[in-house]
Coordinates of C-alpha atoms in Angstrom, one line a residue:
Y1 CA -81.3 0.2 -20.2
C2 CA -78.2 1.8 -18.4
P3 CA -76.2 0.2 -15.5
Q4 CA -76.2 2.9 -12.5
M5 CA -72.5 4.0 -13.2
Y6 CA -73.6 5.2 -16.6
R7 CA -76.6 7.1 -15.7
N8 CA -76.5 10.7 -16.2
L9 CA -73.2 10.6 -18.6
R10 CA -73.5 12.6 -21.6
L11 CA -71.0 13.5 -24.5
F12 CA -71.4 16.1 -26.4
L13 CA -69.5 16.3 -29.8
L14 CA -69.1 20.2 -30.9
L15 CA -69.2 21.3 -34.6
P16 CA -66.3 21.7 -36.6
N17 CA -65.5 24.8 -37.5
S18 CA -65.4 26.3 -34.1
D19 CA -62.7 27.7 -31.9
L20 CA -64.0 24.4 -29.5
L21 CA -62.2 22.1 -31.2
A22 CA -59.1 21.7 -28.8
D23 CA -61.8 20.5 -26.3
A24 CA -63.6 18.3 -28.4
F25 CA -65.8 16.8 -25.8
V26 CA -67.5 17.5 -22.5
W27 CA -68.2 15.4 -20.4
T28 CA -71.1 15.6 -17.1
V29 CA -70.9 12.5 -14.9
G30 CA -73.6 11.8 -12.2
G31 CA -74.8 15.1 -13.6
E32 CA -72.1 17.5 -12.3
C33 CA -70.1 19.3 -15.0
K34 CA -66.3 18.9 -14.7
I35 CA -65.5 22.1 -16.1
S36 CA -65.6 25.3 -14.5
P37 CA -68.6 28.2 -14.5
V38 CA -66.0 30.5 -16.2
S39 CA -64.7 28.2 -18.7
S40 CA -68.3 27.0 -19.3
L41 CA -69.4 30.5 -20.6
R42 CA -66.5 31.4 -22.0
R43 CA -67.3 28.8 -24.6
C44 CA -71.0 29.3 -24.9
R45 CA -70.1 33.6 -25.5
T46 CA -70.3 34.6 -29.0
P47 CA -67.8 37.3 -30.1
D48 CA -70.4 40.2 -29.4
G49 CA -70.3 39.0 -26.1
L50 CA -74.1 37.4 -26.1
I51 CA -74.0 33.8 -24.3
C52 CA -75.6 31.6 -27.3
S53 CA -76.7 34.6 -29.0
G54 CA -79.2 35.3 -26.7
R55 CA -81.7 32.4 -27.9
G56 CA -80.4 29.4 -25.9
E57 CA -79.1 28.7 -22.1
C58 CA -75.7 27.9 -21.7
E59 CA -74.9 23.9 -19.8
C60 CA -71.7 22.8 -18.9
G61 CA -70.1 24.6 -22.1
I62 CA -72.8 23.9 -24.4
C63 CA -75.4 25.9 -25.9
I64 CA -79.1 24.2 -25.8
C65 CA -81.0 26.5 -28.3
Q66 CA -84.9 27.6 -27.9
V67 CA -86.3 26.7 -31.1
T68 CA -89.2 29.1 -31.2
E69 CA -89.9 28.4 -35.1
R70 CA -90.3 25.3 -36.8
G71 CA -87.8 24.7 -39.4
T72 CA -84.9 27.4 -38.5
F73 CA -81.6 26.3 -37.9
Y74 CA -79.0 27.3 -35.4
G75 CA -75.1 27.3 -35.2
P76 CA -72.9 25.8 -32.3
R77 CA -73.9 29.0 -30.3
C78 CA -77.3 29.4 -31.5
E79 CA -76.1 31.7 -34.4
C80 CA -78.3 32.3 -36.9
H81 CA -77.1 30.7 -40.3
D82 CA -78.5 32.7 -43.0
W83 CA -77.0 31.2 -45.6
I84 CA -78.8 27.9 -45.4
C85 CA -82.2 29.8 -46.5
P86 CA -83.7 28.5 -49.5
T87 CA -83.4 29.9 -53.1
Y88 CA -84.9 30.6 -55.8
D89 CA -83.5 31.1 -59.4
G90 CA -80.1 31.9 -57.2
K91 CA -81.9 34.3 -55.0
T92 CA -81.9 34.2 -51.2
C93 CA -85.7 33.9 -50.8
G94 CA -86.7 34.7 -54.3
D95 CA -86.0 38.4 -53.1
H96 CA -89.1 38.3 -52.4
G97 CA -88.5 37.6 -48.3
I98 CA -86.1 38.1 -45.7
C99 CA -83.9 34.8 -43.9
K100 CA -84.4 34.4 -40.4
C101 CA -82.1 31.4 -38.9
G102 CA -82.5 29.6 -42.3
K103 CA -86.2 30.2 -43.0
C104 CA -87.8 32.6 -45.1
F105 CA -90.4 35.4 -44.2
C106 CA -92.2 36.0 -47.4
D107 CA -92.9 39.6 -48.6
E108 CA -96.9 40.6 -48.6
N109 CA -98.5 38.6 -51.4
W110 CA -95.5 36.2 -51.7
F111 CA -95.8 32.7 -50.6
G112 CA -93.9 29.4 -50.9
E113 CA -90.8 28.3 -49.3
S114 CA -88.3 30.3 -51.4
C115 CA -91.2 32.9 -51.5
Q116 CA -91.0 31.9 -54.9
Y117 CA -94.9 32.7 -55.8
Q118 CA -97.2 35.3 -56.0
E119 CA -100.8 35.4 -54.9
E120 CA -102.4 37.9 -57.3
C121 CA -100.9 37.6 -60.8
S122 CA -100.8 40.6 -62.7
L123 CA -99.2 38.6 -65.9
S124 CA -101.6 37.4 -68.9
S125 CA -102.2 33.4 -69.2
K126 CA -99.2 33.6 -72.4
T127 CA -96.9 35.6 -70.7
S128 CA -96.8 33.2 -67.2
K129 CA -96.6 30.6 -69.5
D130 CA -93.3 31.2 -71.2
L131 CA -91.6 32.7 -68.0
C132 CA -92.2 28.9 -67.4
R133 CA -91.0 27.0 -70.4
T134 CA -87.3 25.5 -70.1
A135 CA -84.5 26.9 -73.3
Q136 CA -86.3 23.8 -74.9
G137 CA -89.8 25.3 -74.8
V138 CA -91.5 22.7 -72.4
V139 CA -93.4 24.3 -69.7
C140 CA -92.2 23.9 -66.4
S141 CA -90.5 19.9 -67.6
N142 CA -93.4 18.5 -67.6
A143 CA -93.0 18.2 -63.9
G144 CA -95.2 20.8 -62.8
T145 CA -97.6 23.4 -63.5
C146 CA -97.2 27.3 -64.5
H147 CA -98.4 29.7 -61.7
C148 CA -97.7 33.3 -62.8
G149 CA -94.4 33.1 -63.9
S150 CA -93.4 30.5 -61.9
C151 CA -92.6 26.4 -61.8
M152 CA -95.0 24.7 -58.7
C153 CA -93.6 21.4 -58.8
H154 CA -95.5 18.3 -58.4
N155 CA -94.5 16.4 -55.5
P156 CA -97.6 14.4 -54.2
D157 CA -96.0 12.3 -51.8
G158 CA -94.4 15.6 -50.0
K159 CA -90.8 14.8 -50.3
S160 CA -90.2 17.6 -52.6
L161 CA -87.9 15.4 -54.9
I162 CA -88.8 17.6 -58.0
S163 CA -87.6 21.4 -57.4
G164 CA -85.4 23.9 -59.7
R165 CA -86.5 27.4 -61.6
Y166 CA -88.6 25.0 -64.1
C167 CA -88.9 21.5 -61.9
E168 CA -85.5 20.4 -63.8
C169 CA -84.1 18.4 -61.1
D170 CA -85.4 15.2 -60.1
D171 CA -83.8 14.3 -56.5
S172 CA -84.7 10.9 -56.7
E173 CA -81.9 10.3 -57.9
C174 CA -80.2 10.7 -54.6
L175 CA -82.5 7.9 -53.1
D176 CA -80.9 5.0 -51.2
E177 CA -82.3 2.2 -53.0
D178 CA -81.6 0.4 -49.4
S179 CA -82.8 2.9 -46.9
G180 CA -85.3 5.0 -49.0
E181 CA -83.7 8.0 -47.7
V182 CA -82.5 11.1 -49.9
C183 CA -78.5 10.8 -49.7
G184 CA -78.8 7.8 -46.9
G185 CA -80.0 10.2 -44.4
H186 CA -76.3 11.6 -44.3
G187 CA -76.3 14.2 -46.9
K188 CA -78.3 16.9 -48.8
C189 CA -79.4 16.4 -52.7
Y190 CA -78.9 19.1 -55.2
C191 CA -80.6 18.8 -58.5
G192 CA -79.5 15.1 -58.3
N193 CA -76.4 15.4 -56.8
C194 CA -75.5 14.4 -52.5
Y195 CA -73.3 16.6 -50.9
C196 CA -72.9 14.2 -48.0
S197 CA -72.4 15.5 -44.2
A198 CA -68.8 15.3 -42.4
G199 CA -67.7 11.5 -42.3
W200 CA -69.6 10.2 -44.9
H201 CA -68.8 9.8 -48.7
G202 CA -70.5 8.0 -51.8
D203 CA -72.8 8.5 -54.7
K204 CA -75.2 8.1 -52.3
C205 CA -73.2 9.1 -49.1
E206 CA -73.7 5.3 -48.1
F207 CA -70.2 4.8 -47.0
Q208 CA -69.2 5.8 -43.5
C209 CA -65.8 7.0 -43.0
D210 CA -63.8 5.4 -40.0
I211 CA -61.6 8.1 -39.1
S212 CA -62.3 11.4 -37.3
P213 CA -62.9 14.6 -39.2
W214 CA -59.6 16.1 -37.7
E215 CA -57.6 12.9 -39.0
S216 CA -58.9 13.3 -42.4
K217 CA -58.3 16.8 -42.5
R218 CA -54.5 16.1 -41.5
R219 CA -54.0 12.8 -44.1
C220 CA -55.1 15.5 -46.7
T221 CA -52.8 18.2 -45.4
S222 CA -49.9 18.9 -48.1
P223 CA -46.7 20.1 -47.7
D224 CA -47.2 23.5 -47.6
G225 CA -49.9 23.3 -45.1
K226 CA -52.7 23.3 -47.6
I227 CA -56.0 20.9 -47.8
C228 CA -55.0 18.7 -51.1
S229 CA -52.8 21.6 -52.1
N230 CA -55.7 23.7 -52.8
R231 CA -56.0 21.4 -56.0
G232 CA -58.7 18.8 -55.1
T233 CA -61.3 17.8 -52.4
C234 CA -60.4 15.6 -49.6
V235 CA -63.1 12.6 -48.7
C236 CA -62.2 10.6 -45.8
G237 CA -58.4 11.0 -45.5
E238 CA -58.1 10.8 -49.4
C239 CA -57.5 13.6 -52.3
T240 CA -59.6 13.6 -55.0
C241 CA -57.5 15.8 -57.6
Y242 CA -59.0 18.1 -59.9
D243 CA -58.5 18.2 -63.5
V244 CA -58.8 14.4 -64.5
D245 CA -57.2 13.2 -67.5
P246 CA -59.9 13.0 -70.1
S247 CA -58.0 9.3 -71.2
G248 CA -58.3 8.2 -67.8
D249 CA -54.5 8.1 -66.9
W250 CA -53.3 9.9 -64.9
G251 CA -54.1 14.0 -65.0
D252 CA -51.7 17.0 -64.9
I253 CA -52.5 17.3 -60.9
H254 CA -51.6 14.2 -59.1
G255 CA -49.9 12.7 -55.9
E256 CA -51.3 12.0 -52.5
T257 CA -51.7 15.4 -51.4
C258 CA -52.0 16.6 -55.2
E259 CA -49.1 18.1 -54.7
C260 CA -47.7 17.5 -58.0
D261 CA -48.8 19.7 -61.1
E262 CA -47.3 18.8 -64.4
R263 CA -49.1 21.8 -66.3
S264 CA -46.0 23.6 -65.4
C265 CA -43.9 21.2 -67.1
H266 CA -45.5 22.6 -70.4
V267 CA -44.4 25.5 -72.3
M268 CA -47.9 26.1 -73.6
Y269 CA -50.6 24.4 -71.7
D270 CA -52.5 21.6 -73.4
R271 CA -54.4 18.6 -71.2
Y272 CA -54.0 16.4 -74.2
S273 CA -50.6 16.8 -75.2
D274 CA -47.8 14.9 -73.5
D275 CA -45.0 17.1 -75.1
F276 CA -43.4 18.3 -71.4
C277 CA -40.4 19.9 -71.0
S278 CA -40.1 21.3 -74.4
G279 CA -39.2 17.6 -75.3
H280 CA -36.2 18.1 -73.5
G281 CA -36.4 16.8 -70.3
Q282 CA -38.9 15.2 -68.0
C283 CA -41.6 16.4 -65.9
N284 CA -41.0 15.1 -62.0
C285 CA -43.8 16.6 -59.8
G286 CA -44.2 20.0 -61.7
R287 CA -40.2 20.3 -62.1
C288 CA -38.5 19.7 -65.6
D289 CA -35.1 17.7 -65.2
C290 CA -33.5 18.5 -68.7
K291 CA -31.6 16.0 -70.5
E292 CA -27.8 16.6 -71.3
G293 CA -27.1 19.5 -73.2
W294 CA -30.8 21.7 -72.5
A295 CA -31.2 24.0 -69.4
G296 CA -34.2 26.1 -68.2
K297 CA -37.3 25.7 -66.4
K298 CA -38.8 24.2 -69.5
C299 CA -35.8 22.7 -70.6
D300 CA -35.9 25.1 -73.9
H301 CA -32.5 26.4 -74.0
P302 CA -29.3 24.8 -75.5
L303 CA -26.3 24.7 -73.9
S304 CA -24.4 25.3 -77.1
C305 CA -25.5 25.9 -80.3
S306 CA -24.6 25.1 -83.5
L307 CA -25.3 28.2 -85.1
S308 CA -23.3 30.9 -86.0
V309 CA -23.7 34.2 -84.4
E310 CA -24.6 36.0 -87.9
A311 CA -26.7 32.9 -89.1
S312 CA -28.5 32.7 -85.1
Q313 CA -29.3 36.8 -85.7
K314 CA -30.4 36.2 -89.3
R315 CA -33.1 33.9 -88.1
C316 CA -34.1 36.0 -85.0
R317 CA -34.5 39.3 -87.5
G318 CA -36.7 37.6 -90.1
T319 CA -37.6 40.7 -92.6
S320 CA -37.0 43.1 -89.6
S321 CA -34.0 44.6 -88.3
L322 CA -35.3 45.6 -84.9
Y323 CA -34.7 43.1 -82.3
S324 CA -32.9 42.8 -79.0
N325 CA -31.4 39.8 -76.8
C326 CA -31.4 37.2 -79.5
D327 CA -30.5 33.9 -78.3
C328 CA -30.2 30.8 -79.7
N329 CA -32.9 27.9 -79.4
K330 CA -33.2 24.6 -81.4
T331 CA -34.7 26.5 -84.3
G332 CA -32.7 29.5 -83.6
N333 CA -36.0 31.7 -83.0
L334 CA -35.6 34.6 -80.6
T335 CA -35.8 34.1 -77.3
G336 CA -34.9 37.3 -75.8
N337 CA -37.0 40.3 -75.5
L338 CA -38.3 41.5 -78.9
I339 CA -39.0 45.0 -79.7
Y340 CA -40.4 44.1 -83.5
L341 CA -40.5 41.2 -85.3
T342 CA -41.7 39.8 -88.3
S343 CA -41.3 36.5 -89.6
S344 CA -40.1 35.7 -93.1

């Protein structure tokens, strides 16, 4: 029961990735819209000029979509999101149907959520089973039956937890033990892995983020304006950097926003090697600070050379007389432009 002063009070949270983020909240008090009709229609208008994509009504700047087909999905302006249609073997609607607003409409003689099953089969029993075998030779991973070369996965409980081309995906691994829901009801499961909705994180999407998506994005933005420097993922305002060191220590990519990339400190990159800056310097957030007597981006050029000019050129030349721009480093090897070189 709501007190009188709060009746007819509605809060609309607009979806991210729209141009409405500047006006994230729209209030109607006592049933009266607090924005002008022009502004309301502007918020509901799609780039092609339609109001709510022609599939809904605009109410105080918010599109109320008309859902005519169960299982269809719409965006914030009732636009179709065809990219969320189910796939089979990596193909939208199994290549045997068309996607309309997130739902597959199958071609004649095909059926299934992803139009993956053929009604009339022209394949022999052997050919059909061979097409249903995994790389290990198991038909439908022992979790389904083969129908005309396609696996029909066993899901007696109706939850569709078993899926995949060969029924190889068991999404029961995504079930939250406490709630019993897939990904805790806060995400989607793809082949045993949870992909959480905005504001949730954890293996089963069990943890709620206590900051807004916009604040999370702000905290993850690196000095160059990129999310986690394009070298990691942002979860609840914290960056998880790619390329984690197998030893469990810091990886070559680190920093609060993954801004440090120490791979650039290697002469030749080897993730298992700690040989930074040619052994003549220290790597500081992707930049070599050279020891005294050494210079260069990788600290690979000596400031002074103990070899004579003749000895240096001889070491650069090897068995060939063709070389150019010979420079001396710690081993006397060629560091300039080589025309032709064979080692002695």
